[in-house]
Structures are given as C-alpha cells and as structure tokens.
JSON list of C-alpha atoms and ligand atoms in Angstrom, two decimals:
[
{"chain": "A", "resi": 16, "resn": "MET", "atom": "CA", "xyz": [4.55, 18.95, -13.43]},
{"chain": "A", "resi": 17, "resn": "ILE", "atom": "CA", "xyz": [4.09, 16.76, -16.37]},
{"chain": "A", "resi": 18, "resn": "ALA", "atom": "CA", "xyz": [3.99, 17.61, -20.04]},
{"chain": "A", "resi": 19, "resn": "CYS", "atom": "CA", "xyz": [1.86, 15.65, -22.60]},
{"chain": "A", "resi": 20, "resn": "PRO", "atom": "CA", "xyz": [4.17, 13.98, -25.22]},
{"chain": "A", "resi": 21, "resn": "SER", "atom": "CA", "xyz": [1.75, 14.66, -27.90]},
{"chain": "A", "resi": 22, "resn": "CYS", "atom": "CA", "xyz": [0.69, 18.16, -27.62]},
{"chain": "A", "resi": 23, "resn": "ASP", "atom": "CA", "xyz": [2.94, 19.54, -24.92]},
{"chain": "A", "resi": 24, "resn": "ALA", "atom": "CA", "xyz": [0.10, 20.78, -22.72]},
{"chain": "A", "resi": 25, "resn": "LEU", "atom": "CA", "xyz": [1.33, 21.13, -18.95]},
{"chain": "A", "resi": 26, "resn": "TYR", "atom": "CA", "xyz": [-0.27, 19.69, -16.04]},
{"chain": "A", "resi": 27, "resn": "ARG", "atom": "CA", "xyz": [0.24, 19.62, -12.35]},
{"chain": "A", "resi": 28, "resn": "VAL", "atom": "CA", "xyz": [0.92, 15.84, -11.42]},
{"chain": "A", "resi": 29, "resn": "GLN", "atom": "CA", "xyz": [-2.08, 14.27, -9.85]},
{"chain": "A", "resi": 30, "resn": "VAL", "atom": "CA", "xyz": [-1.47, 10.61, -9.41]},
{"chain": "A", "resi": 31, "resn": "PRO", "atom": "CA", "xyz": [-4.64, 8.60, -10.31]},
{"chain": "A", "resi": 32, "resn": "PRO", "atom": "CA", "xyz": [-5.21, 5.32, -8.05]},
{"chain": "A", "resi": 33, "resn": "LYS", "atom": "CA", "xyz": [-3.75, 2.08, -9.18]},
{"chain": "A", "resi": 34, "resn": "GLY", "atom": "CA", "xyz": [-5.72, 0.89, -12.21]},
{"chain": "A", "resi": 35, "resn": "GLY", "atom": "CA", "xyz": [-6.90, 4.40, -12.92]},
{"chain": "A", "resi": 36, "resn": "ARG", "atom": "CA", "xyz": [-5.15, 6.76, -15.62]},
{"chain": "A", "resi": 37, "resn": "ALA", "atom": "CA", "xyz": [-4.70, 10.41, -16.16]},
{"chain": "A", "resi": 38, "resn": "THR", "atom": "CA", "xyz": [-5.24, 11.64, -19.72]},
{"chain": "A", "resi": 39, "resn": "CYS", "atom": "CA", "xyz": [-4.38, 14.91, -21.32]},
{"chain": "A", "resi": 40, "resn": "ALA", "atom": "CA", "xyz": [-7.38, 16.95, -21.35]},
{"chain": "A", "resi": 41, "resn": "ARG", "atom": "CA", "xyz": [-6.65, 18.53, -24.68]},
{"chain": "A", "resi": 42, "resn": "CYS", "atom": "CA", "xyz": [-5.86, 15.52, -27.02]},
{"chain": "A", "resi": 43, "resn": "GLY", "atom": "CA", "xyz": [-6.54, 12.37, -24.76]},
{"chain": "A", "resi": 44, "resn": "THR", "atom": "CA", "xyz": [-3.03, 10.84, -24.63]},
{"chain": "A", "resi": 45, "resn": "VAL", "atom": "CA", "xyz": [-2.62, 8.61, -21.49]},
{"chain": "A", "resi": 46, "resn": "LEU", "atom": "CA", "xyz": [-0.03, 10.51, -19.28]},
{"chain": "A", "resi": 47, "resn": "ILE", "atom": "CA", "xyz": [0.07, 8.11, -16.07]},
{"chain": "A", "resi": 48, "resn": "ARG", "atom": "CA", "xyz": [-1.45, 4.94, -15.74]},
{"chain": "A", "resi": 49, "resn": "PRO", "atom": "CA", "xyz": [0.11, 2.87, -12.71]},
{"chain": "A", "resi": 50, "resn": "ILE", "atom": "CA", "xyz": [-1.01, -0.68, -12.89]},
{"chain": "A", "resi": 51, "resn": "ALA", "atom": "CA", "xyz": [-0.31, -2.87, -9.92]},
{"chain": "A", "resi": 52, "resn": "GLY", "atom": "CA", "xyz": [2.28, -5.50, -10.42]},
{"chain": "A", "resi": 53, "resn": "ALA", "atom": "CA", "xyz": [3.13, -3.97, -13.74]},
{"chain": "A", "resi": 54, "resn": "GLY", "atom": "CA", "xyz": [6.96, -4.13, -12.94]},
{"chain": "A", "resi": 55, "resn": "MET", "atom": "CA", "xyz": [7.08, -8.02, -12.76]},
{"chain": "A", "resi": 56, "resn": "ARG", "atom": "CA", "xyz": [4.91, -8.48, -15.97]},
{"chain": "A", "resi": 57, "resn": "ILE", "atom": "CA", "xyz": [7.14, -6.07, -17.93]},
{"chain": "A", "resi": 58, "resn": "ILE", "atom": "CA", "xyz": [10.15, -7.82, -16.79]},
{"chain": "A", "resi": 59, "resn": "ALA", "atom": "CA", "xyz": [8.74, -11.19, -17.81]},
{"chain": "A", "resi": 60, "resn": "LEU", "atom": "CA", "xyz": [7.67, -9.65, -21.12]},
{"chain": "A", "resi": 61, "resn": "THR", "atom": "CA", "xyz": [10.85, -8.04, -21.79]},
{"chain": "A", "resi": 62, "resn": "LEU", "atom": "CA", "xyz": [12.72, -11.16, -21.14]},
{"chain": "A", "resi": 63, "resn": "SER", "atom": "CA", "xyz": [10.57, -13.02, -23.47]},
{"chain": "A", "resi": 64, "resn": "ILE", "atom": "CA", "xyz": [11.00, -10.42, -26.15]},
{"chain": "A", "resi": 65, "resn": "THR", "atom": "CA", "xyz": [14.90, -10.63, -25.93]},
{"chain": "A", "resi": 66, "resn": "ILE", "atom": "CA", "xyz": [14.75, -14.54, -26.21]},
{"chain": "A", "resi": 67, "resn": "LEU", "atom": "CA", "xyz": [12.31, -14.42, -29.18]},
{"chain": "A", "resi": 68, "resn": "VAL", "atom": "CA", "xyz": [14.13, -11.64, -31.11]},
{"chain": "A", "resi": 69, "resn": "THR", "atom": "CA", "xyz": [17.50, -13.58, -30.72]},
{"chain": "A", "resi": 70, "resn": "ALA", "atom": "CA", "xyz": [15.93, -16.80, -31.69]},
{"chain": "A", "resi": 71, "resn": "ALA", "atom": "CA", "xyz": [14.13, -15.43, -34.58]},
{"chain": "A", "resi": 72, "resn": "VAL", "atom": "CA", "xyz": [17.43, -14.38, -36.21]},
{"chain": "A", "resi": 73, "resn": "PHE", "atom": "CA", "xyz": [18.71, -17.84, -36.57]},
{"chain": "A", "resi": 74, "resn": "PHE", "atom": "CA", "xyz": [15.55, -19.94, -37.44]},
{"chain": "A", "resi": 75, "resn": "PRO", "atom": "CA", "xyz": [14.39, -20.17, -40.85]},
{"chain": "A", "resi": 76, "resn": "PHE", "atom": "CA", "xyz": [12.03, -17.49, -41.65]},
{"chain": "A", "resi": 77, "resn": "LEU", "atom": "CA", "xyz": [10.39, -18.46, -44.94]},
{"chain": "A", "resi": 78, "resn": "GLU", "atom": "CA", "xyz": [10.29, -21.37, -47.39]},
{"chain": "A", "resi": 79, "resn": "ILE", "atom": "CA", "xyz": [9.33, -20.60, -50.94]},
{"chain": "A", "resi": 80, "resn": "HIS", "atom": "CA", "xyz": [8.89, -23.12, -53.56]},
{"chain": "A", "resi": 81, "resn": "ALA", "atom": "CA", "xyz": [8.37, -22.21, -57.06]},
{"chain": "A", "resi": 82, "resn": "SER", "atom": "CA", "xyz": [8.31, -24.54, -60.13]},
{"chain": "A", "resi": 83, "resn": "GLY", "atom": "CA", "xyz": [10.15, -27.16, -58.39]},
{"chain": "A", "resi": 84, "resn": "ILE", "atom": "CA", "xyz": [12.97, -25.03, -56.84]},
{"chain": "A", "resi": 85, "resn": "GLY", "atom": "CA", "xyz": [12.78, -24.62, -53.16]},
{"chain": "A", "resi": 86, "resn": "ASN", "atom": "CA", "xyz": [14.71, -22.19, -50.73]},
{"chain": "A", "resi": 87, "resn": "LYS", "atom": "CA", "xyz": [14.77, -21.50, -47.11]},
{"chain": "A", "resi": 88, "resn": "THR", "atom": "CA", "xyz": [15.92, -18.38, -45.45]},
{"chain": "A", "resi": 89, "resn": "SER", "atom": "CA", "xyz": [16.51, -17.05, -42.14]},
{"chain": "A", "resi": 90, "resn": "LEU", "atom": "CA", "xyz": [17.11, -13.28, -41.23]},
{"chain": "A", "resi": 91, "resn": "LEU", "atom": "CA", "xyz": [20.76, -14.01, -40.65]},
{"chain": "A", "resi": 92, "resn": "ASN", "atom": "CA", "xyz": [21.03, -15.41, -44.20]},
{"chain": "A", "resi": 93, "resn": "VAL", "atom": "CA", "xyz": [19.31, -12.18, -45.63]},
{"chain": "A", "resi": 94, "resn": "ALA", "atom": "CA", "xyz": [21.50, -9.80, -43.52]},
{"chain": "A", "resi": 95, "resn": "THR", "atom": "CA", "xyz": [24.71, -11.56, -44.72]},
{"chain": "A", "resi": 96, "resn": "SER", "atom": "CA", "xyz": [23.70, -12.30, -48.40]},
{"chain": "A", "resi": 97, "resn": "PHE", "atom": "CA", "xyz": [24.81, -9.08, -49.87]},
{"chain": "A", "resi": 98, "resn": "ARG", "atom": "CA", "xyz": [28.44, -8.51, -50.44]},
{"chain": "A", "resi": 99, "resn": "SER", "atom": "CA", "xyz": [28.60, -5.02, -52.10]},
{"chain": "A", "resi": 100, "resn": "GLY", "atom": "CA", "xyz": [26.82, -2.12, -53.07]},
{"chain": "A", "resi": 101, "resn": "ILE", "atom": "CA", "xyz": [23.82, 0.05, -51.67]},
{"chain": "A", "resi": 102, "resn": "LEU", "atom": "CA", "xyz": [22.03, -3.30, -50.49]},
{"chain": "A", "resi": 103, "resn": "VAL", "atom": "CA", "xyz": [24.55, -3.96, -47.88]},
{"chain": "A", "resi": 104, "resn": "LEU", "atom": "CA", "xyz": [23.65, -0.54, -46.30]},
{"chain": "A", "resi": 105, "resn": "VAL", "atom": "CA", "xyz": [19.98, -1.55, -46.85]},
{"chain": "A", "resi": 106, "resn": "SER", "atom": "CA", "xyz": [20.41, -4.81, -45.21]},
{"chain": "A", "resi": 107, "resn": "VAL", "atom": "CA", "xyz": [22.28, -3.66, -42.15]},
{"chain": "A", "resi": 108, "resn": "ALA", "atom": "CA", "xyz": [19.86, -0.77, -41.62]},
{"chain": "A", "resi": 109, "resn": "THR", "atom": "CA", "xyz": [16.84, -3.35, -41.91]},
{"chain": "A", "resi": 110, "resn": "VAL", "atom": "CA", "xyz": [18.56, -5.93, -39.57]},
{"chain": "A", "resi": 111, "resn": "SER", "atom": "CA", "xyz": [19.39, -3.00, -37.09]},
{"chain": "A", "resi": 112, "resn": "MET", "atom": "CA", "xyz": [15.74, -1.73, -36.98]},
{"chain": "A", "resi": 113, "resn": "ILE", "atom": "CA", "xyz": [14.22, -5.11, -36.62]},
{"chain": "A", "resi": 114, "resn": "VAL", "atom": "CA", "xyz": [16.79, -6.93, -34.56]},
{"chain": "A", "resi": 115, "resn": "LEU", "atom": "CA", "xyz": [19.47, -4.86, -32.87]},
{"chain": "A", "resi": 116, "resn": "ILE", "atom": "CA", "xyz": [17.67, -1.78, -31.64]},
{"chain": "A", "resi": 117, "resn": "PRO", "atom": "CA", "xyz": [14.72, -3.89, -30.24]},
{"chain": "A", "resi": 118, "resn": "LEU", "atom": "CA", "xyz": [17.48, -5.88, -28.40]},
{"chain": "A", "resi": 119, "resn": "MET", "atom": "CA", "xyz": [19.24, -2.93, -27.29]},
{"chain": "A", "resi": 120, "resn": "ARG", "atom": "CA", "xyz": [15.96, -1.56, -25.99]},
{"chain": "A", "resi": 121, "resn": "THR", "atom": "CA", "xyz": [14.88, -4.69, -24.02]},
{"chain": "A", "resi": 122, "resn": "LEU", "atom": "CA", "xyz": [18.42, -5.01, -22.43]},
{"chain": "A", "resi": 123, "resn": "LEU", "atom": "CA", "xyz": [18.22, -1.35, -21.43]},
{"chain": "A", "resi": 124, "resn": "LEU", "atom": "CA", "xyz": [14.69, -1.83, -19.97]},
{"chain": "A", "resi": 125, "resn": "LEU", "atom": "CA", "xyz": [15.77, -4.84, -17.86]},
{"chain": "A", "resi": 126, "resn": "TYR", "atom": "CA", "xyz": [18.84, -2.94, -16.74]},
{"chain": "A", "resi": 127, "resn": "VAL", "atom": "CA", "xyz": [16.69, -0.15, -15.44]},
{"chain": "A", "resi": 128, "resn": "LEU", "atom": "CA", "xyz": [13.74, -2.22, -14.17]},
{"chain": "A", "resi": 129, "resn": "VAL", "atom": "CA", "xyz": [14.94, -5.28, -12.39]},
{"chain": "A", "resi": 130, "resn": "PRO", "atom": "CA", "xyz": [16.73, -3.26, -9.60]},
{"chain": "A", "resi": 131, "resn": "VAL", "atom": "CA", "xyz": [13.62, -0.95, -9.19]},
{"chain": "A", "resi": 132, "resn": "VAL", "atom": "CA", "xyz": [11.19, -3.80, -9.21]},
{"chain": "A", "resi": 133, "resn": "PHE", "atom": "CA", "xyz": [13.03, -5.78, -6.66]},
{"chain": "A", "resi": 134, "resn": "ASP", "atom": "CA", "xyz": [13.50, -2.69, -4.44]},
{"chain": "A", "resi": 135, "resn": "ARG", "atom": "CA", "xyz": [17.11, -2.25, -5.12]},
{"chain": "A", "resi": 136, "resn": "PRO", "atom": "CA", "xyz": [19.10, 0.83, -5.38]},
{"chain": "A", "resi": 137, "resn": "PRO", "atom": "CA", "xyz": [18.74, 1.71, -8.96]},
{"chain": "A", "resi": 138, "resn": "ALA", "atom": "CA", "xyz": [21.48, 0.69, -11.45]},
{"chain": "A", "resi": 139, "resn": "ARG", "atom": "CA", "xyz": [24.37, 3.10, -12.33]},
{"chain": "A", "resi": 140, "resn": "HIS", "atom": "CA", "xyz": [23.14, 5.63, -15.01]},
{"chain": "A", "resi": 141, "resn": "ALA", "atom": "CA", "xyz": [19.56, 4.20, -14.82]},
{"chain": "A", "resi": 142, "resn": "ARG", "atom": "CA", "xyz": [18.30, 7.44, -15.94]},
{"chain": "A", "resi": 143, "resn": "HIS", "atom": "CA", "xyz": [20.40, 7.76, -18.91]},
{"chain": "A", "resi": 144, "resn": "ALA", "atom": "CA", "xyz": [19.70, 4.11, -19.84]},
{"chain": "A", "resi": 145, "resn": "PHE", "atom": "CA", "xyz": [15.91, 4.67, -19.53]},
{"chain": "A", "resi": 146, "resn": "ARG", "atom": "CA", "xyz": [15.88, 7.90, -21.51]},
{"chain": "A", "resi": 147, "resn": "LEU", "atom": "CA", "xyz": [17.95, 6.14, -24.28]},
{"chain": "A", "resi": 148, "resn": "ALA", "atom": "CA", "xyz": [15.37, 3.33, -24.31]},
{"chain": "A", "resi": 149, "resn": "GLN", "atom": "CA", "xyz": [12.61, 5.76, -24.81]},
{"chain": "A", "resi": 150, "resn": "GLU", "atom": "CA", "xyz": [14.69, 7.74, -27.40]},
{"chain": "A", "resi": 151, "resn": "ILE", "atom": "CA", "xyz": [15.27, 4.59, -29.74]},
{"chain": "A", "resi": 152, "resn": "LYS", "atom": "CA", "xyz": [11.74, 3.35, -29.28]},
{"chain": "A", "resi": 153, "resn": "PRO", "atom": "CA", "xyz": [10.48, 4.67, -32.52]},
{"chain": "A", "resi": 154, "resn": "TRP", "atom": "CA", "xyz": [13.43, 2.80, -34.36]},
{"chain": "A", "resi": 155, "resn": "ALA", "atom": "CA", "xyz": [12.44, -0.47, -33.09]},
{"chain": "A", "resi": 156, "resn": "MET", "atom": "CA", "xyz": [10.42, -1.66, -35.88]},
{"chain": "A", "resi": 157, "resn": "THR", "atom": "CA", "xyz": [9.82, -5.35, -35.20]},
{"chain": "A", "resi": 158, "resn": "GLU", "atom": "CA", "xyz": [6.12, -5.12, -35.40]},
{"chain": "A", "resi": 159, "resn": "ILE", "atom": "CA", "xyz": [6.23, -2.98, -38.67]},
{"chain": "A", "resi": 160, "resn": "PHE", "atom": "CA", "xyz": [8.55, -5.60, -40.18]},
{"chain": "A", "resi": 161, "resn": "ALA", "atom": "CA", "xyz": [6.06, -8.46, -39.43]},
{"chain": "A", "resi": 162, "resn": "ILE", "atom": "CA", "xyz": [3.21, -6.38, -40.85]},
{"chain": "A", "resi": 163, "resn": "GLY", "atom": "CA", "xyz": [5.28, -5.58, -43.92]},
{"chain": "A", "resi": 164, "resn": "CYS", "atom": "CA", "xyz": [6.11, -9.34, -44.38]},
{"chain": "A", "resi": 165, "resn": "ALA", "atom": "CA", "xyz": [2.51, -10.24, -44.02]},
{"chain": "A", "resi": 166, "resn": "VAL", "atom": "CA", "xyz": [1.51, -7.91, -46.95]},
{"chain": "A", "resi": 167, "resn": "ALA", "atom": "CA", "xyz": [4.51, -9.00, -49.06]},
{"chain": "A", "resi": 168, "resn": "LEU", "atom": "CA", "xyz": [3.48, -12.60, -48.55]},
{"chain": "A", "resi": 169, "resn": "VAL", "atom": "CA", "xyz": [-0.20, -12.00, -49.61]},
{"chain": "A", "resi": 170, "resn": "LYS", "atom": "CA", "xyz": [1.20, -10.31, -52.67]},
{"chain": "A", "resi": 171, "resn": "ILE", "atom": "CA", "xyz": [3.59, -13.23, -53.83]},
{"chain": "A", "resi": 172, "resn": "SER", "atom": "CA", "xyz": [1.33, -15.97, -52.64]},
{"chain": "A", "resi": 173, "resn": "ASP", "atom": "CA", "xyz": [0.08, -16.37, -56.29]},
{"chain": "A", "resi": 174, "resn": "LEU", "atom": "CA", "xyz": [3.56, -16.76, -57.65]},
{"chain": "A", "resi": 175, "resn": "ALA", "atom": "CA", "xyz": [4.93, -19.20, -55.33]},
{"chain": "A", "resi": 176, "resn": "GLN", "atom": "CA", "xyz": [4.33, -21.71, -52.74]},
{"chain": "A", "resi": 177, "resn": "LEU", "atom": "CA", "xyz": [5.18, -20.34, -49.26]},
{"chain": "A", "resi": 178, "resn": "GLY", "atom": "CA", "xyz": [5.95, -22.06, -46.19]},
{"chain": "A", "resi": 179, "resn": "PHE", "atom": "CA", "xyz": [6.26, -20.37, -42.74]},
{"chain": "A", "resi": 180, "resn": "GLY", "atom": "CA", "xyz": [9.44, -21.33, -40.65]},
{"chain": "A", "resi": 181, "resn": "PRO", "atom": "CA", "xyz": [9.63, -21.14, -36.97]},
{"chain": "A", "resi": 182, "resn": "ALA", "atom": "CA", "xyz": [10.94, -17.52, -37.05]},
{"chain": "A", "resi": 183, "resn": "PHE", "atom": "CA", "xyz": [7.88, -16.32, -38.90]},
{"chain": "A", "resi": 184, "resn": "TRP", "atom": "CA", "xyz": [5.79, -17.45, -35.87]},
{"chain": "A", "resi": 185, "resn": "MET", "atom": "CA", "xyz": [8.25, -15.88, -33.49]},
{"chain": "A", "resi": 186, "resn": "PHE", "atom": "CA", "xyz": [7.84, -12.72, -34.92]},
{"chain": "A", "resi": 187, "resn": "ALA", "atom": "CA", "xyz": [3.96, -13.08, -34.81]},
{"chain": "A", "resi": 188, "resn": "VAL", "atom": "CA", "xyz": [4.16, -13.79, -31.18]},
{"chain": "A", "resi": 189, "resn": "LEU", "atom": "CA", "xyz": [6.52, -10.86, -30.67]},
{"chain": "A", "resi": 190, "resn": "VAL", "atom": "CA", "xyz": [4.02, -8.45, -32.27]},
{"chain": "A", "resi": 191, "resn": "VAL", "atom": "CA", "xyz": [1.48, -9.38, -29.67]},
{"chain": "A", "resi": 192, "resn": "ILE", "atom": "CA", "xyz": [3.99, -9.32, -26.68]},
{"chain": "A", "resi": 193, "resn": "VAL", "atom": "CA", "xyz": [5.33, -6.04, -27.66]},
{"chain": "A", "resi": 194, "resn": "VAL", "atom": "CA", "xyz": [2.07, -4.43, -27.69]},
{"chain": "A", "resi": 195, "resn": "ILE", "atom": "CA", "xyz": [1.07, -5.82, -24.47]},
{"chain": "A", "resi": 196, "resn": "ASN", "atom": "CA", "xyz": [4.45, -4.78, -22.88]},
{"chain": "A", "resi": 197, "resn": "ASP", "atom": "CA", "xyz": [3.81, -1.13, -24.10]},
{"chain": "A", "resi": 198, "resn": "SER", "atom": "CA", "xyz": [0.48, -1.13, -22.64]},
{"chain": "A", "resi": 199, "resn": "TYR", "atom": "CA", "xyz": [1.96, -2.07, -19.18]},
{"chain": "A", "resi": 200, "resn": "MET", "atom": "CA", "xyz": [4.81, 0.35, -19.36]},
{"chain": "A", "resi": 201, "resn": "CYS", "atom": "CA", "xyz": [3.89, 3.60, -17.64]},
{"chain": "A", "resi": 202, "resn": "THR", "atom": "CA", "xyz": [6.82, 5.83, -18.40]},
{"chain": "A", "resi": 203, "resn": "TRP", "atom": "CA", "xyz": [5.87, 8.17, -15.69]},
{"chain": "A", "resi": 204, "resn": "SER", "atom": "CA", "xyz": [5.99, 5.81, -13.00]},
{"chain": "A", "resi": 205, "resn": "VAL", "atom": "CA", "xyz": [9.27, 4.47, -13.85]},
{"chain": "A", "resi": 206, "resn": "TRP", "atom": "CA", "xyz": [10.82, 7.87, -13.57]},
{"chain": "A", "resi": 207, "resn": "GLU", "atom": "CA", "xyz": [8.96, 8.34, -10.31]},
{"chain": "A", "resi": 208, "resn": "SER", "atom": "CA", "xyz": [10.37, 5.19, -8.91]},
{"chain": "A", "resi": 209, "resn": "LEU", "atom": "CA", "xyz": [13.78, 5.99, -9.98]},
{"chain": "A", "resi": 210, "resn": "GLU", "atom": "CA", "xyz": [13.60, 9.48, -8.40]},
{"chain": "A", "resi": 211, "resn": "GLU", "atom": "CA", "xyz": [12.20, 7.94, -5.25]},
{"chain": "A", "resi": 212, "resn": "SER", "atom": "CA", "xyz": [14.96, 5.45, -4.73]},
{"chain": "A", "resi": 213, "resn": "GLU", "atom": "CA", "xyz": [17.55, 7.96, -5.55]},
{"chain": "A", "resi": 214, "resn": "GLY", "atom": "CA", "xyz": [16.39, 10.06, -2.61]},
{"chain": "B", "resi": 1308, "resn": "ZN", "atom": "ZN1", "xyz": [-2.11, 16.25, -25.06]}
]
C-alpha cells in the first residue's frame, strides 16, 4: 500500500514502467516515478549542492556602494556580525535554514543513496537517515532565501549601487540544481530499494 502525501488517499502499489509515473487519482500528486539512472544523477547533483552551499558561505555575497562608501559581505560575515540580543537568534536561525539544514540533508542523502546505487548493502540506520532527510526537507530554505534576496535587491537597487559577489551566483545555480534534484528523487523507489537490499 502507498499513501498520498498530500491527501492521504490509500492505493495498492502498482509500479509504473521506468519513465512512467503513478499519480494520486484524487489530487494528482505524483506518488511513484522511477527514472532510469536517477541514482547516479541524484548523487552527482547532491554532491554539487554540498560543495556549492559550503563555498557560498565564504565567498562575498553582495557588494553595496552608496554615496562613495562601499561594503562587501559574505553569509559568514552576516551570521557572525550580531553579538547580542534577538538578532543573534535570528541570524542563527537564518544560517541554519539556508546552510546547515540543506547541508545536513545532502549528507544524509549521500549516506543513504551511495551504497544503494552502487549495489552495496545499505549503510547502518539508512532508513532512519532517509526519514530524517525527508522530515527536514521543509526547513531547507536555500531557494526561498535566494528568491527573497532577489526581491530585496530589486527594492534597494534605487538606493545604492549593487554588485553581486560569487556567492550570489552560486546560490542562483543552487536553486536550479535543487529543483532538478528533487524532480529526479522518487521517495518510493528509495524506500523500495532499501527494503529489497535489506532482504
Ligand atoms: Zn492525493
């Protein structure tokens, strides 16, 4: 049996052929979508996300010039610039959601998927790791951050001269890779292969 994650309708599992998809008859949510060779692609994309997120923390994100004064800042600067008060909490929460949680998620996914894709026995506690990766997904807000920044940039572009640092472009690429990666990821297929290989 498989339950629709959106509307909880229950179905008897009928695996579609590779490239096909099984959708929920009630709400249209895609339930199963096996893609040939998806495993390797997901691993490659997840690896690039890991590298990009890590690098994006250290490179300058934004340069601002207004009336002769300029400033360059990276996410690391932002995260460590508040010393006291409620802003410390805000910056910790922000950095967790745009950096730490996405990183944790990519590492968990690699931990679960690498052995499965290379036909090895699953890693220890692979099921727990995969479940955790699914549970923290809503808190991985890299894309939302990037979109928020784009909106903010449009608003302040009248007030100051803006320059984008390397980290900005890394985030732009990240948004695209995260979306492609999620589209390859068939949760049901991962569970299924974890179960098969555990016997
Ligand atoms: Zn549904």
